[in-house]
PDB file of C-alpha atoms in Angstrom:
ATOM      1  CA  UNK A   1       0.000   0.000   0.000  1.00 93.00           C
ATOM      2  CA  UNK A   2       2.762   2.458   0.897  1.00 94.00           C
ATOM      3  CA  UNK A   3       4.591   2.019  -2.396  1.00 95.00           C
ATOM      4  CA  UNK A   4       1.297   2.312  -4.311  1.00 96.00           C
ATOM      5  CA  UNK A   5       0.495   5.586  -2.516  1.00 95.00           C
ATOM      6  CA  UNK A   6       3.943   6.991  -3.324  1.00 96.00           C
ATOM      7  CA  UNK A   7       3.630   6.428  -7.074  1.00 95.00           C
ATOM      8  CA  UNK A   8       2.906   9.365  -9.376  1.00 95.00           C
ATOM      9  CA  UNK A   9      -0.707   9.869 -10.464  1.00 97.00           C
ATOM     10  CA  UNK A  10      -2.141   8.030  -7.436  1.00 98.00           C
ATOM     11  CA  UNK A  11      -5.237   9.655  -5.976  1.00 98.00           C
ATOM     12  CA  UNK A  12      -6.105   9.173  -2.299  1.00 97.00           C
ATOM     13  CA  UNK A  13      -9.797   9.417  -1.389  1.00 98.00           C
ATOM     14  CA  UNK A  14     -11.779   9.236   1.856  1.00 98.00           C
ATOM     15  CA  UNK A  15     -15.018   7.235   1.502  1.00 97.00           C
ATOM     16  CA  UNK A  16     -17.326   9.039   3.924  1.00 96.00           C
ATOM     17  CA  UNK A  17     -20.040   6.375   3.701  1.00 96.00           C
ATOM     18  CA  UNK A  18     -17.745   3.467   4.590  1.00 96.00           C
ATOM     19  CA  UNK A  19     -15.397   5.620   6.717  1.00 96.00           C
ATOM     20  CA  UNK A  20     -12.267   4.209   5.040  1.00 97.00           C
ATOM     21  CA  UNK A  21      -9.594   5.481   2.667  1.00 98.00           C
ATOM     22  CA  UNK A  22      -8.896   4.101  -0.765  1.00 98.00           C
ATOM     23  CA  UNK A  23      -6.519   5.025  -3.531  1.00 98.00           C
ATOM     24  CA  UNK A  24      -6.549   4.582  -7.279  1.00 98.00           C
ATOM     25  CA  UNK A  25      -4.298   5.021 -10.260  1.00 98.00           C
ATOM     26  CA  UNK A  26      -5.451   4.287 -13.789  1.00 97.00           C
ATOM     27  CA  UNK A  27      -7.344   0.969 -13.564  1.00 97.00           C
ATOM     28  CA  UNK A  28      -5.813  -0.104 -10.235  1.00 97.00           C
ATOM     29  CA  UNK A  29      -7.271   0.602  -6.823  1.00 97.00           C
ATOM     30  CA  UNK A  30      -6.598  -0.407  -3.238  1.00 97.00           C
ATOM     31  CA  UNK A  31      -8.687  -0.092  -0.092  1.00 96.00           C
ATOM     32  CA  UNK A  32      -7.047  -0.121   3.308  1.00 96.00           C
ATOM     33  CA  UNK A  33      -7.379   0.977   6.922  1.00 97.00           C
ATOM     34  CA  UNK A  34      -5.506   3.867   8.446  1.00 96.00           C
ATOM     35  CA  UNK A  35      -5.489   5.361  11.930  1.00 96.00           C
ATOM     36  CA  UNK A  36      -8.658   7.364  11.271  1.00 96.00           C
ATOM     37  CA  UNK A  37     -10.648   4.396   9.918  1.00 97.00           C
ATOM     38  CA  UNK A  38      -9.513   2.157  12.768  1.00 96.00           C
ATOM     39  CA  UNK A  39     -10.665   4.730  15.329  1.00 95.00           C
ATOM     40  CA  UNK A  40     -14.059   4.856  13.603  1.00 90.00           C
ATOM     41  CA  UNK A  41     -14.407   1.084  13.843  1.00 89.00           C
TER      42      UNK A  41
END
């Protein structure tokens, strides 16, 4: 996840409905937990 987030053209988004972050680049995407989403769980 960290290397994916550090690549150029990667967009990080907060999903307010699910209360989790996800990132995408071109046709690839990844969902994950971070400190904020874990606190919300």
